[in-house]
Tab-separated table of C-alpha atoms in Angstrom:
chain	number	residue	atom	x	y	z
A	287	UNK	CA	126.050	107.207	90.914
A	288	UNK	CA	126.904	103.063	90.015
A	289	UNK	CA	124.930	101.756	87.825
A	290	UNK	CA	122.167	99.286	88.949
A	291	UNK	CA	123.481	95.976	89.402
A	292	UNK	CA	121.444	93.080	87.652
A	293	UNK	CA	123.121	90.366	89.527
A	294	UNK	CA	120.504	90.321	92.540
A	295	UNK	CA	117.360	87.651	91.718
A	296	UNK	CA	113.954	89.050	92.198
A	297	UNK	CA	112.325	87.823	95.609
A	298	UNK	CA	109.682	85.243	94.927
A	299	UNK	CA	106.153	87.095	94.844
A	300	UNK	CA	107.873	90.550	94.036
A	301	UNK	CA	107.918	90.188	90.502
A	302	UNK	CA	106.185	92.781	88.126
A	303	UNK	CA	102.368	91.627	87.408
A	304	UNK	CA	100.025	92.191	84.369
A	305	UNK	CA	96.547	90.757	83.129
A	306	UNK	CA	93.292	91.643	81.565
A	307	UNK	CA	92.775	92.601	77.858
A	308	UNK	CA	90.071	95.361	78.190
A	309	UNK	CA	90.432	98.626	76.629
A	310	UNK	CA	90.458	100.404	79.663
A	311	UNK	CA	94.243	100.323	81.526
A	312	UNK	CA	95.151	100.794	84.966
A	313	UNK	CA	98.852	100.930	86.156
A	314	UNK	CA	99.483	100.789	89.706
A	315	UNK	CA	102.496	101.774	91.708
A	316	UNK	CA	104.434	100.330	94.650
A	317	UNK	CA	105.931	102.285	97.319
A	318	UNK	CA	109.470	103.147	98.553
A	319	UNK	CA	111.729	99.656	99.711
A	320	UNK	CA	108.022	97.635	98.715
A	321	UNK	CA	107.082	95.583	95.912
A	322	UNK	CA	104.525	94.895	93.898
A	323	UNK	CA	103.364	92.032	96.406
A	324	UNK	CA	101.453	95.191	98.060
A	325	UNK	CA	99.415	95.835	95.083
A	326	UNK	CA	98.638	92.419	93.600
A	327	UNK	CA	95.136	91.663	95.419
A	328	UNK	CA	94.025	95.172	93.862
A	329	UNK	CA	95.464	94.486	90.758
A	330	UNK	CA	94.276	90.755	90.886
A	331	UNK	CA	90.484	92.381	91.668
A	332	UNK	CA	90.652	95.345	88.543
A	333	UNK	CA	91.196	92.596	86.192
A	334	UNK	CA	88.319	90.627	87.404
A	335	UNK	CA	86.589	94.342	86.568
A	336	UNK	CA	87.220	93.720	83.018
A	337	UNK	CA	90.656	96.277	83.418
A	338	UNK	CA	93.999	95.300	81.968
A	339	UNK	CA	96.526	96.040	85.244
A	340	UNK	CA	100.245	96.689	85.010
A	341	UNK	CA	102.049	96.753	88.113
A	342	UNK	CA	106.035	97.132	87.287
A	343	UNK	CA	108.598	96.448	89.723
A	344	UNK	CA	110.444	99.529	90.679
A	345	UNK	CA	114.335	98.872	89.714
A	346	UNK	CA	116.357	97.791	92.997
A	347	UNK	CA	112.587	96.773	94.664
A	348	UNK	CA	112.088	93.451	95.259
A	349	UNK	CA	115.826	92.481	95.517
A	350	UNK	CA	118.530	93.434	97.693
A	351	UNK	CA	118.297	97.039	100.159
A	352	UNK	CA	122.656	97.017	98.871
A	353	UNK	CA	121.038	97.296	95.005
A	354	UNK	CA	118.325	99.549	95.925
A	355	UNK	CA	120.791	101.832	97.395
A	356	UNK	CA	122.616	102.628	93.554
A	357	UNK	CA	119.447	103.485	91.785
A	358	UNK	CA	118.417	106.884	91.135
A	359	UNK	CA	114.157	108.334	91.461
A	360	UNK	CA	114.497	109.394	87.540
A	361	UNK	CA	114.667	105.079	87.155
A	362	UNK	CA	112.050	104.822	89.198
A	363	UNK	CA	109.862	106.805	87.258
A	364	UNK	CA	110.958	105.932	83.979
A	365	UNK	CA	109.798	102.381	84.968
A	366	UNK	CA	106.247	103.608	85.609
A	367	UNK	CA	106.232	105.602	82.877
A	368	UNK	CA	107.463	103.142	80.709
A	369	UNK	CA	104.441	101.284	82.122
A	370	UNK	CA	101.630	103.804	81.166
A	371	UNK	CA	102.980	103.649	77.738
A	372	UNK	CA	102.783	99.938	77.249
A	373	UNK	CA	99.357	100.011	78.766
A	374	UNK	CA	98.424	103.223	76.176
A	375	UNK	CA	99.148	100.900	73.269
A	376	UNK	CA	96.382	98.532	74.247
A	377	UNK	CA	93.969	100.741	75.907
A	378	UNK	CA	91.507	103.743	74.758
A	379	UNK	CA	91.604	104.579	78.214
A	380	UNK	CA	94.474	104.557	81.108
A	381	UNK	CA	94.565	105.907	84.778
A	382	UNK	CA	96.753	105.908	87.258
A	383	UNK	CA	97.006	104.077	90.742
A	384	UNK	CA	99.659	104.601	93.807
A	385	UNK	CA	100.332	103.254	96.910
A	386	UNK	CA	102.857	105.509	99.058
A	387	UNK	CA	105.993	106.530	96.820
A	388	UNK	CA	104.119	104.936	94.865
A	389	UNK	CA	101.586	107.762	94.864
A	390	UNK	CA	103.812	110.523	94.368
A	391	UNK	CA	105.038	108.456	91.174
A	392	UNK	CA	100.873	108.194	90.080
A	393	UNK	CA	101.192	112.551	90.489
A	394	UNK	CA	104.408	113.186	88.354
A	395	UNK	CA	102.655	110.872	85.495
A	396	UNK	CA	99.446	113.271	85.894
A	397	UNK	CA	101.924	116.143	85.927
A	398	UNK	CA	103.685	115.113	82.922
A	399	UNK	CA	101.106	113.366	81.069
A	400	UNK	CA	97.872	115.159	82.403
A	401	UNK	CA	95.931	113.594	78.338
A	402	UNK	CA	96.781	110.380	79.330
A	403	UNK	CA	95.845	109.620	83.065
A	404	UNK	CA	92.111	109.442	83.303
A	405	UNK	CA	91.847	109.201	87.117
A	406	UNK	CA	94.042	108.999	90.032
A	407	UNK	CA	93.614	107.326	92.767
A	408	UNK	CA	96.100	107.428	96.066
A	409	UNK	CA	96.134	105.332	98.872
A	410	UNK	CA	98.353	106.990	101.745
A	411	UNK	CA	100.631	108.947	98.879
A	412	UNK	CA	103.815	110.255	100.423
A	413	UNK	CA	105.626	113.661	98.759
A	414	UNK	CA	107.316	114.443	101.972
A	415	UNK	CA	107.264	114.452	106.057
A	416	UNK	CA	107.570	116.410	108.515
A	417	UNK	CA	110.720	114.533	110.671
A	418	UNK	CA	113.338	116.301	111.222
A	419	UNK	CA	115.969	114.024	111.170
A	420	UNK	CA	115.826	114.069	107.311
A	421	UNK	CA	117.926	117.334	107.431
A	422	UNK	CA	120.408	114.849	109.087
A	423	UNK	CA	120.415	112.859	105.752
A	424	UNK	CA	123.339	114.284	103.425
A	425	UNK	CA	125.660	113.804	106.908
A	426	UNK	CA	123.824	110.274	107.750
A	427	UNK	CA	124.172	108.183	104.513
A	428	UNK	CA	127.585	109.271	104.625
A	429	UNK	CA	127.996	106.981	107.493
A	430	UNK	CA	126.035	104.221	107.330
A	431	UNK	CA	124.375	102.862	104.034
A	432	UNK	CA	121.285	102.197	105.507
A	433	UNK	CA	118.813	102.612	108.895
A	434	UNK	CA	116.456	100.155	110.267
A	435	UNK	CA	112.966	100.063	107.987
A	436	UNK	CA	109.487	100.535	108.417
A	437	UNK	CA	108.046	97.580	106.472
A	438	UNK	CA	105.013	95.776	106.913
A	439	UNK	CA	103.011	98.721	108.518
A	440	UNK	CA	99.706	96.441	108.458
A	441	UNK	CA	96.855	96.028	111.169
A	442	UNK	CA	95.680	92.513	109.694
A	443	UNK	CA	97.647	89.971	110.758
A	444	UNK	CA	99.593	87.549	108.647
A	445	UNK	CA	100.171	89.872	105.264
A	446	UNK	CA	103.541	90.545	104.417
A	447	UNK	CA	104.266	93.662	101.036
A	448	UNK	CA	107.885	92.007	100.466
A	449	UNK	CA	109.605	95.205	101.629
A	450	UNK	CA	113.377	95.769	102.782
A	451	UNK	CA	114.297	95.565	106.562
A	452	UNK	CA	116.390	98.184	105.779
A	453	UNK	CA	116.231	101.887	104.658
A	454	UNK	CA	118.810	102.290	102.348
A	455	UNK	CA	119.597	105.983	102.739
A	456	UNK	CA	120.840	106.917	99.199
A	457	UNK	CA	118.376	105.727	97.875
A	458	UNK	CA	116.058	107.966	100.637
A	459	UNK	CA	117.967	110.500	99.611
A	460	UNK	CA	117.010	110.196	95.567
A	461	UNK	CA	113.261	109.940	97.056
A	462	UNK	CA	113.452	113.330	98.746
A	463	UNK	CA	114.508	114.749	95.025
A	464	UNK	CA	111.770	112.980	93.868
A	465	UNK	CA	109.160	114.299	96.291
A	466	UNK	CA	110.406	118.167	95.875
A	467	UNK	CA	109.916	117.723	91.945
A	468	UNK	CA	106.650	116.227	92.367
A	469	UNK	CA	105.546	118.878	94.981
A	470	UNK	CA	106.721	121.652	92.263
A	471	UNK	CA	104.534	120.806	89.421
A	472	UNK	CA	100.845	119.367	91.613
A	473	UNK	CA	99.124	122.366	89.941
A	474	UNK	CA	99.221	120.463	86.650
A	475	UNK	CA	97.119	117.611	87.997
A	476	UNK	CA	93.764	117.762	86.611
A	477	UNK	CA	92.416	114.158	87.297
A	478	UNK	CA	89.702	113.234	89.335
A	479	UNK	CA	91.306	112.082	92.153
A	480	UNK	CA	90.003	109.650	94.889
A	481	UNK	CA	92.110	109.878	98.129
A	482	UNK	CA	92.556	107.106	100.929
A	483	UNK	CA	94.169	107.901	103.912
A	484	UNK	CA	94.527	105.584	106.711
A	485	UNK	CA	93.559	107.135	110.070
A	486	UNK	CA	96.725	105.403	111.927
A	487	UNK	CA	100.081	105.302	109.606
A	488	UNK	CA	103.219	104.978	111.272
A	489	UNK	CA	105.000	105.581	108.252
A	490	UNK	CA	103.696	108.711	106.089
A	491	UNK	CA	102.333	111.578	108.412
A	492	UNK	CA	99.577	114.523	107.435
A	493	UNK	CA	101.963	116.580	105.191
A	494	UNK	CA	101.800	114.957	102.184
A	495	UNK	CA	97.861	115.138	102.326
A	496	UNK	CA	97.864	118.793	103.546
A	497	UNK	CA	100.207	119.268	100.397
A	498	UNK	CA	98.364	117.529	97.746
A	499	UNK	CA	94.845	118.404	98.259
A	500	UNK	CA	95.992	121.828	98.718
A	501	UNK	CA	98.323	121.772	95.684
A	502	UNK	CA	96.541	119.784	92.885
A	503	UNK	CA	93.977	121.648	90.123
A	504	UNK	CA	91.526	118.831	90.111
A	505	UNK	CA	88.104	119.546	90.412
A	506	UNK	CA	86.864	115.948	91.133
A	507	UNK	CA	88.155	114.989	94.594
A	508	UNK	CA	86.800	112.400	96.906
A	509	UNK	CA	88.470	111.688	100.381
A	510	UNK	CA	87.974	108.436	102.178
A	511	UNK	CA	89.314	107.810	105.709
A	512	UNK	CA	90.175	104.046	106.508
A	513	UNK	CA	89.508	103.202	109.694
A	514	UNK	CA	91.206	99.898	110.563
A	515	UNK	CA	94.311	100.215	108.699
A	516	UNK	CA	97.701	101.260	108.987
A	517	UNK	CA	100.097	102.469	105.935
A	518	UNK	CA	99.978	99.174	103.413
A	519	UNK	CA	96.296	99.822	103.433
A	520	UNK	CA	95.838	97.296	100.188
A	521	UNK	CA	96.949	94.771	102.525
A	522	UNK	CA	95.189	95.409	105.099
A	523	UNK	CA	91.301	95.395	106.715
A	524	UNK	CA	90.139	97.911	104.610
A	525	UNK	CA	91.606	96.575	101.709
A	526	UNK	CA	88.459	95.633	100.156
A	527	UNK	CA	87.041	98.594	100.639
A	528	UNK	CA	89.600	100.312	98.316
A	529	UNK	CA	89.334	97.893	95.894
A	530	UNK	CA	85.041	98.283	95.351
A	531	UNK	CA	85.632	101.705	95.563
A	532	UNK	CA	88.434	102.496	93.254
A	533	UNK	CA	86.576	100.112	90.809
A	534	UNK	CA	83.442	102.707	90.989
A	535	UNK	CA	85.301	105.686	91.005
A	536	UNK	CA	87.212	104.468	87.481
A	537	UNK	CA	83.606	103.314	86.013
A	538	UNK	CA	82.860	106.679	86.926
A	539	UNK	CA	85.524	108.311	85.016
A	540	UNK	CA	86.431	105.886	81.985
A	541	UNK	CA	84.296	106.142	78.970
A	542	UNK	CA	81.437	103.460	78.227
């Protein structure tokens, strides 16, 4: 695998965002081709809860679909986790949100780190789907780098998550490691868990819900269908709906 290139500037509005100086931390994660643009209203909101936010910038999000396609999922993850650290350091208290990918990253950090995420909370998490053509994939990205994208999968008009155009397929490829690791280990999340799941996504089908719920160990689990959204559901009509909720649910679950 080539090593990422750093050449490629960082699309205005899809660089990393932190704020807040309470002692209670809250990372959030982007999803797969997306960029932290998705998350910033929530993120924004949290720290007007008294949180301190991190949300990184994936490496090869946020840039070029070309650079995207020579990073590897264990990056990825080392950026969030790299994250949750930072955020330890100035916190008594951390938890964990995801958006998409960005969800399944918000599940390996409960797998690996179950002491240090206080609550999870997922908004249309993907750790697989059910299309077919993804057996396709180790002939496919062997003859084209990349496929047409699914970006922007938002009812309200006008919003735009900063996402590639394009799929770049090795990189799709290191996602589908990345989902089959996280999909190994769900039994070792023990976080209360608040789910969102958008009743029309044209991006992430039922499997990765049917998966998680029935795979984690937490006891605390709270499901909320949204109604008038599609995948980018932060971004989207229902948007403020996740934000007043997630805000309760990790008042809930964070010390006093």
């Amino acid at each position: 695998m080539a090593s990422m290139s750093t050449s490629s500037p960082v699309r205005p509005g899809a660089e990393p965002y932190s704020a807040g100086e309470g002692k209670r931390g809250v990372l959030l994660c982007h999803g797969f081709t997306g960029s932290p643009a998705a998350l910033r209203p929530w993120a924004e909101y949290l720290a007007e809860q008294g949180y301190t936010v991190k949300v990184p910038r994936l490496p090869g999000h946020g840039t070029t679909w070309q650079e995207m396609n020579t990073t590897t999922w264990q990056q990825w993850y080392a950026e969030v986790d790299q994250a949750l650290t930072e955020l330890r350091q100035a916190c008594e208290w951390t938890a964990v949100c995801g958006l998409s990918m960005g969800g399944g990253l918000a599940l390996r950090l409960a797998e690996n780190r179950p002491d240090e995420v206080g609550a999870l909370v997922l908004v249309n998490p993907a750790v697989g789907l059910k299309r077919f053509d993804l057996k396709l994939l180790p002939v496919l990205r062997r003859l084209t780098p990349s496929f047409p994208g699914i970006s922007n999968d938002i009812a309200k008009p006008g919003q735009d998550e900063l996402a590639y155009d394009r799929v770049p397929l090795h990189a799709l490829a290191q996602q589908l490691k990345l989902w089959q690791d996280i999909r190994y280990y769900l039994a070792r999340v023990q976080a209360p868990l608040l789910y969102f799941r958008s009743k029309t996504d044209h991006v992430v089908d039922g499997l990765s819900q049917e998966v998680i719920l029935a795979g984690v160990s937490s006891e605390i689990r709270e499901f909320v269908e949204l109604e008038r959204s599609y995948h980018v559901a932060t971004l989207d009509h229902d948007a403020e709906l996740i934000f007043a909720r997630s805000a309760e649910f990790l008042a809930e679950h964070a010390p006093a």
